[in-house]
Every structure is written in structure tokens, then in C-alpha cells.
mmCIF file with all atom_site columns, N, CA, C and O in Angstrom:
data_model
loop_
_atom_site.group_PDB
_atom_site.id
_atom_site.type_symbol
_atom_site.label_atom_id
_atom_site.label_alt_id
_atom_site.label_comp_id
_atom_site.label_asym_id
_atom_site.label_entity_id
_atom_site.label_seq_id
_atom_site.pdbx_PDB_ins_code
_atom_site.Cartn_x
_atom_site.Cartn_y
_atom_site.Cartn_z
_atom_site.occupancy
_atom_site.B_iso_or_equiv
_atom_site.pdbx_formal_charge
_atom_site.auth_seq_id
_atom_site.auth_comp_id
_atom_site.auth_asym_id
_atom_site.auth_atom_id
_atom_site.pdbx_PDB_model_num
ATOM 1   N N  . MET O 1 1  ? 8.497   11.607  14.568  1.00 51.00 ? 951  MET O N  1
ATOM 2   C CA . MET O 1 1  ? 7.161   11.348  14.068  1.00 51.00 ? 951  MET O CA 1
ATOM 3   C C  . MET O 1 1  ? 7.101   11.492  12.546  1.00 51.00 ? 951  MET O C  1
ATOM 4   O O  . MET O 1 1  ? 6.468   10.722  11.876  1.00 51.00 ? 951  MET O O  1
ATOM 5   N N  . ALA O 1 2  ? 7.806   12.496  11.999  1.00 58.00 ? 952  ALA O N  1
ATOM 6   C CA . ALA O 1 2  ? 7.786   12.717  10.556  1.00 58.00 ? 952  ALA O CA 1
ATOM 7   C C  . ALA O 1 2  ? 8.357   11.516  9.807   1.00 58.00 ? 952  ALA O C  1
ATOM 8   O O  . ALA O 1 2  ? 7.853   11.135  8.765   1.00 58.00 ? 952  ALA O O  1
ATOM 9   N N  . LYS O 1 3  ? 9.407   10.925  10.358  1.00 63.00 ? 953  LYS O N  1
ATOM 10  C CA . LYS O 1 3  ? 10.020  9.763   9.705   1.00 63.00 ? 953  LYS O CA 1
ATOM 11  C C  . LYS O 1 3  ? 9.047   8.589   9.668   1.00 63.00 ? 953  LYS O C  1
ATOM 12  O O  . LYS O 1 3  ? 8.906   7.928   8.648   1.00 63.00 ? 953  LYS O O  1
ATOM 13  N N  . ALA O 1 4  ? 8.350   8.333   10.767  1.00 62.00 ? 954  ALA O N  1
ATOM 14  C CA . ALA O 1 4  ? 7.377   7.235   10.812  1.00 62.00 ? 954  ALA O CA 1
ATOM 15  C C  . ALA O 1 4  ? 6.264   7.483   9.801   1.00 62.00 ? 954  ALA O C  1
ATOM 16  O O  . ALA O 1 4  ? 5.807   6.566   9.138   1.00 62.00 ? 954  ALA O O  1
ATOM 17  N N  . ARG O 1 5  ? 5.826   8.729   9.680   1.00 60.00 ? 955  ARG O N  1
ATOM 18  C CA . ARG O 1 5  ? 4.769   9.058   8.723   1.00 60.00 ? 955  ARG O CA 1
ATOM 19  C C  . ARG O 1 5  ? 5.238   8.795   7.292   1.00 60.00 ? 955  ARG O C  1
ATOM 20  O O  . ARG O 1 5  ? 4.508   8.263   6.483   1.00 60.00 ? 955  ARG O O  1
ATOM 21  N N  . ARG O 1 6  ? 6.485   9.171   6.962   1.00 59.00 ? 956  ARG O N  1
ATOM 22  C CA . ARG O 1 6  ? 7.022   8.930   5.628   1.00 59.00 ? 956  ARG O CA 1
ATOM 23  C C  . ARG O 1 6  ? 7.086   7.435   5.324   1.00 59.00 ? 956  ARG O C  1
ATOM 24  O O  . ARG O 1 6  ? 6.805   7.011   4.226   1.00 59.00 ? 956  ARG O O  1
ATOM 25  N N  . GLN O 1 7  ? 7.463   6.623   6.302   1.00 62.00 ? 957  GLN O N  1
ATOM 26  C CA . GLN O 1 7  ? 7.549   5.188   6.091   1.00 62.00 ? 957  GLN O CA 1
ATOM 27  C C  . GLN O 1 7  ? 6.165   4.601   5.826   1.00 62.00 ? 957  GLN O C  1
ATOM 28  O O  . GLN O 1 7  ? 6.017   3.753   4.963   1.00 62.00 ? 957  GLN O O  1
ATOM 29  N N  . LEU O 1 8  ? 5.144   5.053   6.549   1.00 63.00 ? 958  LEU O N  1
ATOM 30  C CA . LEU O 1 8  ? 3.791   4.575   6.314   1.00 63.00 ? 958  LEU O CA 1
ATOM 31  C C  . LEU O 1 8  ? 3.310   4.983   4.928   1.00 63.00 ? 958  LEU O C  1
ATOM 32  O O  . LEU O 1 8  ? 2.712   4.208   4.210   1.00 63.00 ? 958  LEU O O  1
ATOM 33  N N  . MET O 1 9  ? 3.591   6.214   4.541   1.00 68.00 ? 959  MET O N  1
ATOM 34  C CA . MET O 1 9  ? 3.188   6.676   3.232   1.00 68.00 ? 959  MET O CA 1
ATOM 35  C C  . MET O 1 9  ? 3.904   5.860   2.157   1.00 68.00 ? 959  MET O C  1
ATOM 36  O O  . MET O 1 9  ? 3.315   5.453   1.183   1.00 68.00 ? 959  MET O O  1
ATOM 37  N N  . ARG O 1 10 ? 5.162   5.622   2.342   1.00 80.00 ? 960  ARG O N  1
ATOM 38  C CA . ARG O 1 10 ? 5.943   4.864   1.371   1.00 80.00 ? 960  ARG O CA 1
ATOM 39  C C  . ARG O 1 10 ? 5.360   3.467   1.203   1.00 80.00 ? 960  ARG O C  1
ATOM 40  O O  . ARG O 1 10 ? 5.254   2.957   0.093   1.00 80.00 ? 960  ARG O O  1
ATOM 41  N N  . SER O 1 11 ? 4.980   2.840   2.282   1.00 86.00 ? 961  SER O N  1
ATOM 42  C CA . SER O 1 11 ? 4.386   1.516   2.223   1.00 86.00 ? 961  SER O CA 1
ATOM 43  C C  . SER O 1 11 ? 3.085   1.549   1.423   1.00 86.00 ? 961  SER O C  1
ATOM 44  O O  . SER O 1 11 ? 2.824   0.668   0.603   1.00 86.00 ? 961  SER O O  1
ATOM 45  N N  . ASP O 1 12 ? 2.295   2.581   1.625   1.00 86.00 ? 962  ASP O N  1
ATOM 46  C CA . ASP O 1 12 ? 1.045   2.740   0.893   1.00 86.00 ? 962  ASP O CA 1
ATOM 47  C C  . ASP O 1 12 ? 1.315   2.929   -0.603  1.00 86.00 ? 962  ASP O C  1
ATOM 48  O O  . ASP O 1 12 ? 0.636   2.331   -1.436  1.00 86.00 ? 962  ASP O O  1
ATOM 49  N N  . ILE O 1 13 ? 2.312   3.721   -0.911  1.00 88.00 ? 963  ILE O N  1
ATOM 50  C CA . ILE O 1 13 ? 2.673   3.944   -2.311  1.00 88.00 ? 963  ILE O CA 1
ATOM 51  C C  . ILE O 1 13 ? 3.126   2.635   -2.953  1.00 88.00 ? 963  ILE O C  1
ATOM 52  O O  . ILE O 1 13 ? 2.746   2.317   -4.085  1.00 88.00 ? 963  ILE O O  1
ATOM 53  N N  . GLU O 1 14 ? 3.929   1.870   -2.243  1.00 90.00 ? 964  GLU O N  1
ATOM 54  C CA . GLU O 1 14 ? 4.390   0.584   -2.772  1.00 90.00 ? 964  GLU O CA 1
ATOM 55  C C  . GLU O 1 14 ? 3.223   -0.376  -2.987  1.00 90.00 ? 964  GLU O C  1
ATOM 56  O O  . GLU O 1 14 ? 3.184   -1.091  -3.993  1.00 90.00 ? 964  GLU O O  1
ATOM 57  N N  . ASP O 1 15 ? 2.265   -0.383  -2.073  1.00 92.00 ? 965  ASP O N  1
ATOM 58  C CA . ASP O 1 15 ? 1.085   -1.237  -2.222  1.00 92.00 ? 965  ASP O CA 1
ATOM 59  C C  . ASP O 1 15 ? 0.281   -0.823  -3.464  1.00 92.00 ? 965  ASP O C  1
ATOM 60  O O  . ASP O 1 15 ? -0.150  -1.679  -4.241  1.00 92.00 ? 965  ASP O O  1
ATOM 61  N N  . ASN O 1 16 ? 0.072   0.476   -3.630  1.00 93.00 ? 966  ASN O N  1
ATOM 62  C CA . ASN O 1 16 ? -0.668  0.962   -4.794  1.00 93.00 ? 966  ASN O CA 1
ATOM 63  C C  . ASN O 1 16 ? 0.057   0.602   -6.087  1.00 93.00 ? 966  ASN O C  1
ATOM 64  O O  . ASN O 1 16 ? -0.568  0.189   -7.066  1.00 93.00 ? 966  ASN O O  1
ATOM 65  N N  . ARG O 1 17 ? 1.367   0.746   -6.094  1.00 93.00 ? 967  ARG O N  1
ATOM 66  C CA . ARG O 1 17 ? 2.157   0.427   -7.286  1.00 93.00 ? 967  ARG O CA 1
ATOM 67  C C  . ARG O 1 17 ? 1.995   -1.047  -7.656  1.00 93.00 ? 967  ARG O C  1
ATOM 68  O O  . ARG O 1 17 ? 1.788   -1.387  -8.826  1.00 93.00 ? 967  ARG O O  1
ATOM 69  N N  . ALA O 1 18 ? 2.074   -1.900  -6.667  1.00 95.00 ? 968  ALA O N  1
ATOM 70  C CA . ALA O 1 18 ? 1.920   -3.335  -6.916  1.00 95.00 ? 968  ALA O CA 1
ATOM 71  C C  . ALA O 1 18 ? 0.531   -3.645  -7.474  1.00 95.00 ? 968  ALA O C  1
ATOM 72  O O  . ALA O 1 18 ? 0.392   -4.455  -8.393  1.00 95.00 ? 968  ALA O O  1
ATOM 73  N N  . ARG O 1 19 ? -0.504  -3.001  -6.922  1.00 96.00 ? 969  ARG O N  1
ATOM 74  C CA . ARG O 1 19 ? -1.866  -3.229  -7.416  1.00 96.00 ? 969  ARG O CA 1
ATOM 75  C C  . ARG O 1 19 ? -2.024  -2.717  -8.848  1.00 96.00 ? 969  ARG O C  1
ATOM 76  O O  . ARG O 1 19 ? -2.683  -3.357  -9.669  1.00 96.00 ? 969  ARG O O  1
ATOM 77  N N  . ILE O 1 20 ? -1.417  -1.576  -9.155  1.00 97.00 ? 970  ILE O N  1
ATOM 78  C CA . ILE O 1 20 ? -1.507  -1.022  -10.512 1.00 97.00 ? 970  ILE O CA 1
ATOM 79  C C  . ILE O 1 20 ? -0.810  -1.942  -11.503 1.00 97.00 ? 970  ILE O C  1
ATOM 80  O O  . ILE O 1 20 ? -1.341  -2.230  -12.578 1.00 97.00 ? 970  ILE O O  1
ATOM 81  N N  . ILE O 1 21 ? 0.365   -2.423  -11.162 1.00 97.00 ? 971  ILE O N  1
ATOM 82  C CA . ILE O 1 21 ? 1.108   -3.311  -12.068 1.00 97.00 ? 971  ILE O CA 1
ATOM 83  C C  . ILE O 1 21 ? 0.348   -4.617  -12.300 1.00 97.00 ? 971  ILE O C  1
ATOM 84  O O  . ILE O 1 21 ? 0.236   -5.090  -13.431 1.00 97.00 ? 971  ILE O O  1
ATOM 85  N N  . ALA O 1 22 ? -0.204  -5.191  -11.246 1.00 98.00 ? 972  ALA O N  1
ATOM 86  C CA . ALA O 1 22 ? -0.976  -6.430  -11.389 1.00 98.00 ? 972  ALA O CA 1
ATOM 87  C C  . ALA O 1 22 ? -2.209  -6.195  -12.262 1.00 98.00 ? 972  ALA O C  1
ATOM 88  O O  . ALA O 1 22 ? -2.512  -7.000  -13.155 1.00 98.00 ? 972  ALA O O  1
ATOM 89  N N  . ALA O 1 23 ? -2.902  -5.083  -12.038 1.00 98.00 ? 973  ALA O N  1
ATOM 90  C CA . ALA O 1 23 ? -4.095  -4.770  -12.834 1.00 98.00 ? 973  ALA O CA 1
ATOM 91  C C  . ALA O 1 23 ? -3.720  -4.507  -14.290 1.00 98.00 ? 973  ALA O C  1
ATOM 92  O O  . ALA O 1 23 ? -4.434  -4.928  -15.207 1.00 98.00 ? 973  ALA O O  1
ATOM 93  N N  . ALA O 1 24 ? -2.594  -3.841  -14.517 1.00 98.00 ? 974  ALA O N  1
ATOM 94  C CA . ALA O 1 24 ? -2.145  -3.561  -15.887 1.00 98.00 ? 974  ALA O CA 1
ATOM 95  C C  . ALA O 1 24 ? -1.794  -4.854  -16.616 1.00 98.00 ? 974  ALA O C  1
ATOM 96  O O  . ALA O 1 24 ? -2.154  -5.032  -17.788 1.00 98.00 ? 974  ALA O O  1
ATOM 97  N N  . ASN O 1 25 ? -1.100  -5.752  -15.945 1.00 98.00 ? 975  ASN O N  1
ATOM 98  C CA . ASN O 1 25 ? -0.758  -7.036  -16.569 1.00 98.00 ? 975  ASN O CA 1
ATOM 99  C C  . ASN O 1 25 ? -2.014  -7.790  -16.989 1.00 98.00 ? 975  ASN O C  1
ATOM 100 O O  . ASN O 1 25 ? -2.090  -8.313  -18.104 1.00 98.00 ? 975  ASN O O  1
ATOM 101 N N  . THR O 1 26 ? -2.996  -7.832  -16.108 1.00 98.00 ? 976  THR O N  1
ATOM 102 C CA . THR O 1 26 ? -4.251  -8.515  -16.411 1.00 98.00 ? 976  THR O CA 1
ATOM 103 C C  . THR O 1 26 ? -4.995  -7.824  -17.544 1.00 98.00 ? 976  THR O C  1
ATOM 104 O O  . THR O 1 26 ? -5.470  -8.472  -18.476 1.00 98.00 ? 976  THR O O  1
ATOM 105 N N  . ALA O 1 27 ? -5.078  -6.491  -17.466 1.00 97.00 ? 977  ALA O N  1
ATOM 106 C CA . ALA O 1 27 ? -5.813  -5.724  -18.472 1.00 97.00 ? 977  ALA O CA 1
ATOM 107 C C  . ALA O 1 27 ? -5.186  -5.863  -19.852 1.00 97.00 ? 977  ALA O C  1
ATOM 108 O O  . ALA O 1 27 ? -5.891  -6.084  -20.843 1.00 97.00 ? 977  ALA O O  1
ATOM 109 N N  . PHE O 1 28 ? -3.870  -5.709  -19.937 1.00 97.00 ? 978  PHE O N  1
ATOM 110 C CA . PHE O 1 28 ? -3.216  -5.781  -21.243 1.00 97.00 ? 978  PHE O CA 1
ATOM 111 C C  . PHE O 1 28 ? -3.211  -7.195  -21.815 1.00 97.00 ? 978  PHE O C  1
ATOM 112 O O  . PHE O 1 28 ? -3.208  -7.370  -23.036 1.00 97.00 ? 978  PHE O O  1
ATOM 113 N N  . ALA O 1 29 ? -3.235  -8.192  -20.962 1.00 97.00 ? 979  ALA O N  1
ATOM 114 C CA . ALA O 1 29 ? -3.330  -9.574  -21.458 1.00 97.00 ? 979  ALA O CA 1
ATOM 115 C C  . ALA O 1 29 ? -4.701  -9.811  -22.080 1.00 97.00 ? 979  ALA O C  1
ATOM 116 O O  . ALA O 1 29 ? -4.825  -10.513 -23.086 1.00 97.00 ? 979  ALA O O  1
ATOM 117 N N  . ALA O 1 30 ? -5.726  -9.203  -21.492 1.00 97.00 ? 980  ALA O N  1
ATOM 118 C CA . ALA O 1 30 ? -7.091  -9.379  -21.993 1.00 97.00 ? 980  ALA O CA 1
ATOM 119 C C  . ALA O 1 30 ? -7.387  -8.467  -23.173 1.00 97.00 ? 980  ALA O C  1
ATOM 120 O O  . ALA O 1 30 ? -8.095  -8.862  -24.104 1.00 97.00 ? 980  ALA O O  1
ATOM 121 N N  . ALA O 1 31 ? -6.872  -7.234  -23.130 1.00 96.00 ? 981  ALA O N  1
ATOM 122 C CA . ALA O 1 31 ? -7.175  -6.250  -24.170 1.00 96.00 ? 981  ALA O CA 1
ATOM 123 C C  . ALA O 1 31 ? -6.017  -5.261  -24.270 1.00 96.00 ? 981  ALA O C  1
ATOM 124 O O  . ALA O 1 31 ? -5.893  -4.375  -23.425 1.00 96.00 ? 981  ALA O O  1
ATOM 125 N N  . PRO O 1 32 ? -5.174  -5.396  -25.287 1.00 95.00 ? 982  PRO O N  1
ATOM 126 C CA . PRO O 1 32 ? -4.020  -4.515  -25.429 1.00 95.00 ? 982  PRO O CA 1
ATOM 127 C C  . PRO O 1 32 ? -4.377  -3.027  -25.507 1.00 95.00 ? 982  PRO O C  1
ATOM 128 O O  . PRO O 1 32 ? -3.529  -2.191  -25.252 1.00 95.00 ? 982  PRO O O  1
ATOM 129 N N  . GLU O 1 33 ? -5.622  -2.715  -25.812 1.00 96.00 ? 983  GLU O N  1
ATOM 130 C CA . GLU O 1 33 ? -6.043  -1.320  -25.898 1.00 96.00 ? 983  GLU O CA 1
ATOM 131 C C  . GLU O 1 33 ? -6.607  -0.791  -24.577 1.00 96.00 ? 983  GLU O C  1
ATOM 132 O O  . GLU O 1 33 ? -7.232  0.267   -24.534 1.00 96.00 ? 983  GLU O O  1
ATOM 133 N N  . ALA O 1 34 ? -6.350  -1.472  -23.476 1.00 97.00 ? 984  ALA O N  1
ATOM 134 C CA . ALA O 1 34 ? -6.843  -1.051  -22.157 1.00 97.00 ? 984  ALA O CA 1
ATOM 135 C C  . ALA O 1 34 ? -6.376  0.373   -21.852 1.00 97.00 ? 984  ALA O C  1
ATOM 136 O O  . ALA O 1 34 ? -5.281  0.780   -22.225 1.00 97.00 ? 984  ALA O O  1
ATOM 137 N N  . THR O 1 35 ? -7.243  1.120   -21.169 1.00 96.00 ? 985  THR O N  1
ATOM 138 C CA . THR O 1 35 ? -6.921  2.507   -20.828 1.00 96.00 ? 985  THR O CA 1
ATOM 139 C C  . THR O 1 35 ? -6.347  2.596   -19.416 1.00 96.00 ? 985  THR O C  1
ATOM 140 O O  . THR O 1 35 ? -6.558  1.707   -18.592 1.00 96.00 ? 985  THR O O  1
ATOM 141 N N  . LEU O 1 36 ? -5.643  3.695   -19.162 1.00 94.00 ? 986  LEU O N  1
ATOM 142 C CA . LEU O 1 36 ? -5.115  3.918   -17.822 1.00 94.00 ? 986  LEU O CA 1
ATOM 143 C C  . LEU O 1 36 ? -6.248  4.034   -16.813 1.00 94.00 ? 986  LEU O C  1
ATOM 144 O O  . LEU O 1 36 ? -6.133  3.570   -15.680 1.00 94.00 ? 986  LEU O O  1
ATOM 145 N N  . GLN O 1 37 ? -7.355  4.634   -17.214 1.00 93.00 ? 987  GLN O N  1
ATOM 146 C CA . GLN O 1 37 ? -8.497  4.760   -16.310 1.00 93.00 ? 987  GLN O CA 1
ATOM 147 C C  . GLN O 1 37 ? -9.059  3.385   -15.953 1.00 93.00 ? 987  GLN O C  1
ATOM 148 O O  . GLN O 1 37 ? -9.390  3.131   -14.797 1.00 93.00 ? 987  GLN O O  1
ATOM 149 N N  . SER O 1 38 ? -9.161  2.492   -16.924 1.00 94.00 ? 988  SER O N  1
ATOM 150 C CA . SER O 1 38 ? -9.684  1.160   -16.622 1.00 94.00 ? 988  SER O CA 1
ATOM 151 C C  . SER O 1 38 ? -8.728  0.380   -15.718 1.00 94.00 ? 988  SER O C  1
ATOM 152 O O  . SER O 1 38 ? -9.165  -0.384  -14.855 1.00 94.00 ? 988  SER O O  1
ATOM 153 N N  . ILE O 1 39 ? -7.434  0.602   -15.880 1.00 96.00 ? 989  ILE O N  1
ATOM 154 C CA . ILE O 1 39 ? -6.447  -0.061  -15.031 1.00 96.00 ? 989  ILE O CA 1
ATOM 155 C C  . ILE O 1 39 ? -6.527  0.481   -13.609 1.00 96.00 ? 989  ILE O C  1
ATOM 156 O O  . ILE O 1 39 ? -6.538  -0.278  -12.640 1.00 96.00 ? 989  ILE O O  1
ATOM 157 N N  . ALA O 1 40 ? -6.618  1.808   -13.473 1.00 94.00 ? 990  ALA O N  1
ATOM 158 C CA . ALA O 1 40 ? -6.757  2.419   -12.140 1.00 94.00 ? 990  ALA O CA 1
ATOM 159 C C  . ALA O 1 40 ? -8.026  1.934   -11.451 1.00 94.00 ? 990  ALA O C  1
ATOM 160 O O  . ALA O 1 40 ? -8.017  1.647   -10.253 1.00 94.00 ? 990  ALA O O  1
ATOM 161 N N  . LYS O 1 41 ? -9.089  1.832   -12.209 1.00 93.00 ? 991  LYS O N  1
ATOM 162 C CA . LYS O 1 41 ? -10.361 1.352   -11.646 1.00 93.00 ? 991  LYS O CA 1
ATOM 163 C C  . LYS O 1 41 ? -10.223 -0.084  -11.138 1.00 93.00 ? 991  LYS O C  1
ATOM 164 O O  . LYS O 1 41 ? -10.640 -0.413  -10.028 1.00 93.00 ? 991  LYS O O  1
ATOM 165 N N  . ALA O 1 42 ? -9.602  -0.933  -11.945 1.00 95.00 ? 992  ALA O N  1
ATOM 166 C CA . ALA O 1 42 ? -9.409  -2.334  -11.547 1.00 95.00 ? 992  ALA O CA 1
ATOM 167 C C  . ALA O 1 42 ? -8.491  -2.439  -10.325 1.00 95.00 ? 992  ALA O C  1
ATOM 168 O O  . ALA O 1 42 ? -8.675  -3.308  -9.483  1.00 95.00 ? 992  ALA O O  1
ATOM 169 N N  . ALA O 1 43 ? -7.516  -1.535  -10.237 1.00 95.00 ? 993  ALA O N  1
ATOM 170 C CA . ALA O 1 43 ? -6.574  -1.558  -9.111  1.00 95.00 ? 993  ALA O CA 1
ATOM 171 C C  . ALA O 1 43 ? -7.164  -0.910  -7.855  1.00 95.00 ? 993  ALA O C  1
ATOM 172 O O  . ALA O 1 43 ? -6.647  -1.089  -6.760  1.00 95.00 ? 993  ALA O O  1
ATOM 173 N N  . GLY O 1 44 ? -8.229  -0.127  -8.038  1.00 92.00 ? 994  GLY O N  1
ATOM 174 C CA . GLY O 1 44 ? -8.844  0.553   -6.905  1.00 92.00 ? 994  GLY O CA 1
ATOM 175 C C  . GLY O 1 44 ? -8.046  1.742   -6.411  1.00 92.00 ? 994  GLY O C  1
ATOM 176 O O  . GLY O 1 44 ? -8.025  2.043   -5.226  1.00 92.00 ? 994  GLY O O  1
ATOM 177 N N  . VAL O 1 45 ? -7.360  2.424   -7.323  1.00 91.00 ? 995  VAL O N  1
ATOM 178 C CA . VAL O 1 45 ? -6.560  3.607   -6.971  1.00 91.00 ? 995  VAL O CA 1
ATOM 179 C C  . VAL O 1 45 ? -7.009  4.820   -7.777  1.00 91.00 ? 995  VAL O C  1
ATOM 180 O O  . VAL O 1 45 ? -7.743  4.689   -8.751  1.00 91.00 ? 995  VAL O O  1
ATOM 181 N N  . GLY O 1 46 ? -6.552  5.971   -7.368  1.00 81.00 ? 996  GLY O N  1
ATOM 182 C CA . GLY O 1 46 ? -6.843  7.185   -8.120  1.00 81.00 ? 996  GLY O CA 1
ATOM 183 C C  . GLY O 1 46 ? -8.252  7.704   -7.963  1.00 81.00 ? 996  GLY O C  1
ATOM 184 O O  . GLY O 1 46 ? -8.750  8.420   -8.815  1.00 81.00 ? 996  GLY O O  1
ATOM 185 N N  . GLY O 1 47 ? -8.920  7.327   -6.900  1.00 77.00 ? 997  GLY O N  1
ATOM 186 C CA . GLY O 1 47 ? -10.277 7.804   -6.678  1.00 77.00 ? 997  GLY O CA 1
ATOM 187 C C  . GLY O 1 47 ? -11.301 7.079   -7.534  1.00 77.00 ? 997  GLY O C  1
ATOM 188 O O  . GLY O 1 47 ? -12.463 7.419   -7.537  1.00 77.00 ? 997  GLY O O  1
ATOM 189 N N  . VAL O 1 48 ? -10.873 6.074   -8.283  1.00 60.00 ? 998  VAL O N  1
ATOM 190 C CA . VAL O 1 48 ? -11.766 5.294   -9.110  1.00 60.00 ? 998  VAL O CA 1
ATOM 191 C C  . VAL O 1 48 ? -11.842 3.900   -8.504  1.00 60.00 ? 998  VAL O C  1
ATOM 192 O O  . VAL O 1 48 ? -10.823 3.232   -8.380  1.00 60.00 ? 998  VAL O O  1
ATOM 193 N N  . VAL O 1 49 ? -13.019 3.480   -8.111  1.00 61.00 ? 999  VAL O N  1
ATOM 194 C CA . VAL O 1 49 ? -13.170 2.199   -7.418  1.00 61.00 ? 999  VAL O CA 1
ATOM 195 C C  . VAL O 1 49 ? -13.967 1.233   -8.282  1.00 61.00 ? 999  VAL O C  1
ATOM 196 O O  . VAL O 1 49 ? -14.999 1.600   -8.846  1.00 61.00 ? 999  VAL O O  1
ATOM 197 N N  . ALA O 1 50 ? -13.479 0.018   -8.385  1.00 59.00 ? 1000 ALA O N  1
ATOM 198 C CA . ALA O 1 50 ? -14.178 -1.013  -9.152  1.00 59.00 ? 1000 ALA O CA 1
ATOM 199 C C  . ALA O 1 50 ? -15.467 -1.394  -8.427  1.00 59.00 ? 1000 ALA O C  1
ATOM 200 O O  . ALA O 1 50 ? -15.510 -1.385  -7.197  1.00 59.00 ? 1000 ALA O O  1
ATOM 201 N N  . PRO O 1 51 ? -16.516 -1.740  -9.170  1.00 60.00 ? 1001 PRO O N  1
ATOM 202 C CA . PRO O 1 51 ? -17.776 -2.118  -8.529  1.00 60.00 ? 1001 PRO O CA 1
ATOM 203 C C  . PRO O 1 51 ? -17.673 -3.417  -7.754  1.00 60.00 ? 1001 PRO O C  1
ATOM 204 O O  . PRO O 1 51 ? -16.884 -4.248  -7.988  1.00 60.00 ? 1001 PRO O O  1
#
């Protein structure tokens, strides 16, 4: 059971990473001074959700 749980968590981490990278690419293309908080918000991670 522990192994299955780790695999699910890993998949979630990979999904979050992909969303953060995509949001960062978009943010920095639009405004090189984008903040990490604005990127997290756009990606919907870190407890910060975009409206």
C-alpha cells in the first residue's frame, strides 16, 4: 500500500511541476519581473488559487 501511495504522490508532484513550469514560461514572457507568488497563483499550486 505504501508503494502505491508514493506513486500517486509522485504523479501529483509531477503534475504540479508541469503546471508551474508552464505558468512560469507564460508569466516571464509577459513580464520578466513576474513573482513566484504570481506564478504559483496562475498554476493553482501552493494554496494560492487563480480567480
